[in-house]
Amino acid sequence: AQGPATISMLCEMSTPFVAFRWFLDKADMKSSKLYLVNGILMMLTFLVFRVLIYSVWLSYRLYVMRDGLLSLPVFNLAVFLGCFVAGALLQNFWFYKIARGAYKVLTANKESAAATSEKDHALLKGGKAGETSPRDVTPNASPVYELVPKGEP
């Protein structure tokens, strides 16, 4: 019975990437390469640990261990299998959303690369000043932002 519990704990291998994505978002670094690389690593670790290992491999292992599972009291078996199925459905649902977002970002980058290049070219030739942000024109701008607004505990 420790096997399924250990596998469930391995699902947390993707959590640091999820948390780091949030920090990069709050630091307004969504357009950075670090954000992109972190997103790809988040998607890959989510796929491997939460979809392939938890949903697929653990389903197979539970099938192999079915004789032992069927010896459990009905209530315990129902709770265990209900939680496992709910967890597997959630892992697959969230991976679908992650993969769909990654597809949008990766296909949008190809389409917007030409537009970004044209915008940069216009700025170099003296384009409108309103098209840049203070961070774009301020050297050594600090990427540190307040994560908790003032006045909140």
Tab-separated table of C-alpha atoms in Angstrom:
chain	number	residue	atom	x	y	z
A	1	ALA	CA	0.000	0.000	0.000
A	2	GLN	CA	3.011	2.306	0.293
A	3	GLY	CA	3.481	2.217	-3.485
A	4	PRO	CA	0.390	4.290	-4.365
A	5	ALA	CA	1.165	6.730	-1.550
A	6	THR	CA	4.745	7.146	-2.773
A	7	ILE	CA	3.564	7.662	-6.344
A	8	SER	CA	1.087	10.269	-5.115
A	9	MET	CA	3.905	12.135	-3.405
A	10	LEU	CA	5.954	12.080	-6.624
A	11	CYS	CA	3.216	14.180	-8.212
A	12	GLU	CA	4.607	17.105	-6.249
A	13	MET	CA	7.716	17.150	-8.461
A	14	SER	CA	5.895	19.642	-10.688
A	15	THR	CA	4.918	21.979	-7.843
A	16	PRO	CA	8.137	24.086	-7.777
A	17	PHE	CA	7.611	24.949	-11.443
A	18	VAL	CA	3.977	25.877	-10.811
A	19	ALA	CA	4.988	28.144	-7.919
A	20	PHE	CA	7.872	29.697	-9.862
A	21	ARG	CA	5.485	30.448	-12.734
A	22	TRP	CA	3.327	32.410	-10.316
A	23	PHE	CA	6.336	34.394	-9.052
A	24	LEU	CA	7.448	35.199	-12.600
A	25	ASP	CA	3.917	36.321	-13.436
A	26	LYS	CA	3.791	38.638	-10.404
A	27	ALA	CA	7.234	40.022	-11.302
A	28	ASP	CA	5.845	40.938	-14.742
A	29	MET	CA	8.264	38.572	-16.474
A	30	LYS	CA	5.755	36.727	-18.657
A	31	SER	CA	7.634	37.680	-21.808
A	32	SER	CA	11.023	36.439	-20.566
A	33	LYS	CA	12.794	33.304	-21.751
A	34	LEU	CA	12.909	32.137	-18.135
A	35	TYR	CA	9.102	32.153	-18.030
A	36	LEU	CA	8.964	30.122	-21.240
A	37	VAL	CA	11.569	27.579	-20.090
A	38	ASN	CA	9.871	27.253	-16.702
A	39	GLY	CA	6.517	26.710	-18.424
A	40	ILE	CA	7.938	23.958	-20.611
A	41	LEU	CA	9.536	22.267	-17.588
A	42	MET	CA	6.260	22.605	-15.676
A	43	MET	CA	4.374	20.974	-18.523
A	44	LEU	CA	6.891	18.131	-18.882
A	45	THR	CA	7.059	17.345	-15.160
A	46	PHE	CA	3.265	17.542	-14.940
A	47	LEU	CA	2.965	15.131	-17.876
A	48	VAL	CA	5.496	12.640	-16.534
A	49	PHE	CA	4.609	12.604	-12.843
A	50	ARG	CA	0.914	13.479	-12.756
A	51	VAL	CA	-0.419	12.024	-15.997
A	52	LEU	CA	1.859	9.169	-17.030
A	53	ILE	CA	2.964	7.878	-13.626
A	54	TYR	CA	-0.115	8.704	-11.511
A	55	SER	CA	-2.938	8.234	-13.999
A	56	VAL	CA	-1.544	5.563	-16.330
A	57	TRP	CA	1.094	3.545	-14.480
A	58	LEU	CA	-0.666	3.620	-11.104
A	59	SER	CA	-3.930	2.507	-12.755
A	60	TYR	CA	-2.044	-0.489	-14.127
A	61	ARG	CA	-0.469	-1.222	-10.724
A	62	LEU	CA	-3.868	-1.054	-9.015
A	63	TYR	CA	-5.200	-3.494	-11.585
A	64	VAL	CA	-2.299	-5.861	-10.839
A	65	MET	CA	-3.008	-5.489	-7.083
A	66	ARG	CA	-6.776	-5.984	-7.536
A	67	ASP	CA	-6.921	-9.121	-5.363
A	68	GLY	CA	-5.467	-7.219	-2.426
A	69	LEU	CA	-7.711	-4.219	-3.090
A	70	LEU	CA	-10.811	-6.392	-3.247
A	71	SER	CA	-9.998	-7.770	0.202
A	72	LEU	CA	-10.514	-4.286	1.708
A	73	PRO	CA	-13.813	-3.428	3.390
A	74	VAL	CA	-16.281	-2.030	0.849
A	75	PHE	CA	-16.320	1.459	2.386
A	76	ASN	CA	-12.496	1.707	2.362
A	77	LEU	CA	-12.329	0.417	-1.211
A	78	ALA	CA	-14.996	2.877	-2.367
A	79	VAL	CA	-13.245	5.840	-0.722
A	80	PHE	CA	-9.825	4.828	-2.066
A	81	LEU	CA	-11.005	4.212	-5.626
A	82	GLY	CA	-13.246	7.295	-5.611
A	83	CYS	CA	-10.358	9.508	-4.524
A	84	PHE	CA	-7.981	7.890	-7.021
A	85	VAL	CA	-10.386	8.352	-9.944
A	86	ALA	CA	-11.157	11.943	-8.912
A	87	GLY	CA	-7.424	12.656	-8.642
A	88	ALA	CA	-6.684	11.084	-12.022
A	89	LEU	CA	-9.474	13.073	-13.671
A	90	LEU	CA	-8.187	16.311	-12.134
A	91	GLN	CA	-4.584	15.597	-13.206
A	92	ASN	CA	-5.711	15.007	-16.790
A	93	PHE	CA	-7.996	18.051	-16.776
A	94	TRP	CA	-5.220	20.372	-15.569
A	95	PHE	CA	-2.710	18.894	-17.995
A	96	TYR	CA	-5.146	19.533	-20.840
A	97	LYS	CA	-5.373	23.191	-19.763
A	98	ILE	CA	-1.566	23.461	-19.420
A	99	ALA	CA	-0.968	21.849	-22.828
A	100	ARG	CA	-3.593	24.066	-24.473
A	101	GLY	CA	-1.938	27.165	-22.962
A	102	ALA	CA	1.501	25.997	-24.078
A	103	TYR	CA	0.219	25.429	-27.594
A	104	LYS	CA	-1.221	28.954	-27.685
A	105	VAL	CA	2.025	30.478	-26.432
A	106	LEU	CA	4.255	28.507	-28.785
A	107	THR	CA	2.113	29.155	-31.867
A	108	ALA	CA	1.568	32.818	-30.923
A	109	ASN	CA	5.330	33.357	-30.631
A	110	LYS	CA	5.806	32.433	-34.284
A	111	GLU	CA	3.011	34.755	-35.390
A	112	SER	CA	3.989	37.640	-33.134
A	113	ALA	CA	7.728	37.401	-33.835
A	114	ALA	CA	7.313	39.322	-37.082
A	115	ALA	CA	5.082	41.935	-35.399
A	116	THR	CA	7.557	42.357	-32.526
A	117	SER	CA	10.440	42.729	-34.959
A	118	GLU	CA	8.563	45.453	-36.859
A	119	LYS	CA	7.713	47.269	-33.594
A	120	ASP	CA	11.364	47.156	-32.447
A	121	HIS	CA	12.484	48.459	-35.835
A	122	ALA	CA	10.003	51.365	-35.581
A	123	LEU	CA	11.234	52.222	-32.064
A	124	LEU	CA	14.841	52.279	-33.227
A	125	LYS	CA	13.854	54.720	-35.984
A	126	GLY	CA	12.224	57.059	-33.463
A	127	GLY	CA	8.784	55.539	-33.029
A	128	LYS	CA	6.234	56.742	-30.520
A	129	ALA	CA	7.511	57.053	-26.965
A	130	GLY	CA	4.220	55.672	-25.591
A	131	GLU	CA	4.962	52.281	-27.111
A	132	THR	CA	7.600	51.483	-24.492
A	133	SER	CA	7.267	50.844	-20.809
A	134	PRO	CA	9.468	52.530	-18.169
A	135	ARG	CA	11.225	49.195	-17.652
A	136	ASP	CA	12.179	49.088	-21.347
A	137	VAL	CA	13.923	52.455	-21.260
A	138	THR	CA	15.272	52.530	-17.700
A	139	PRO	CA	18.667	50.846	-17.392
A	140	ASN	CA	19.105	48.587	-14.384
A	141	ALA	CA	15.398	48.723	-13.522
A	142	SER	CA	14.678	46.554	-10.535
A	143	PRO	CA	12.417	43.562	-11.310
A	144	VAL	CA	11.392	43.373	-7.650
A	145	TYR	CA	7.759	44.196	-6.968
A	146	GLU	CA	5.657	44.245	-3.858
A	147	LEU	CA	3.758	40.974	-3.720
A	148	VAL	CA	1.523	42.173	-0.892
A	149	PRO	CA	-0.007	45.636	-1.328
A	150	LYS	CA	0.626	48.130	1.458
A	151	GLY	CA	-1.949	48.128	4.210
A	152	GLU	CA	-2.664	44.391	4.016
A	153	PRO	CA	-1.471	41.989	6.714
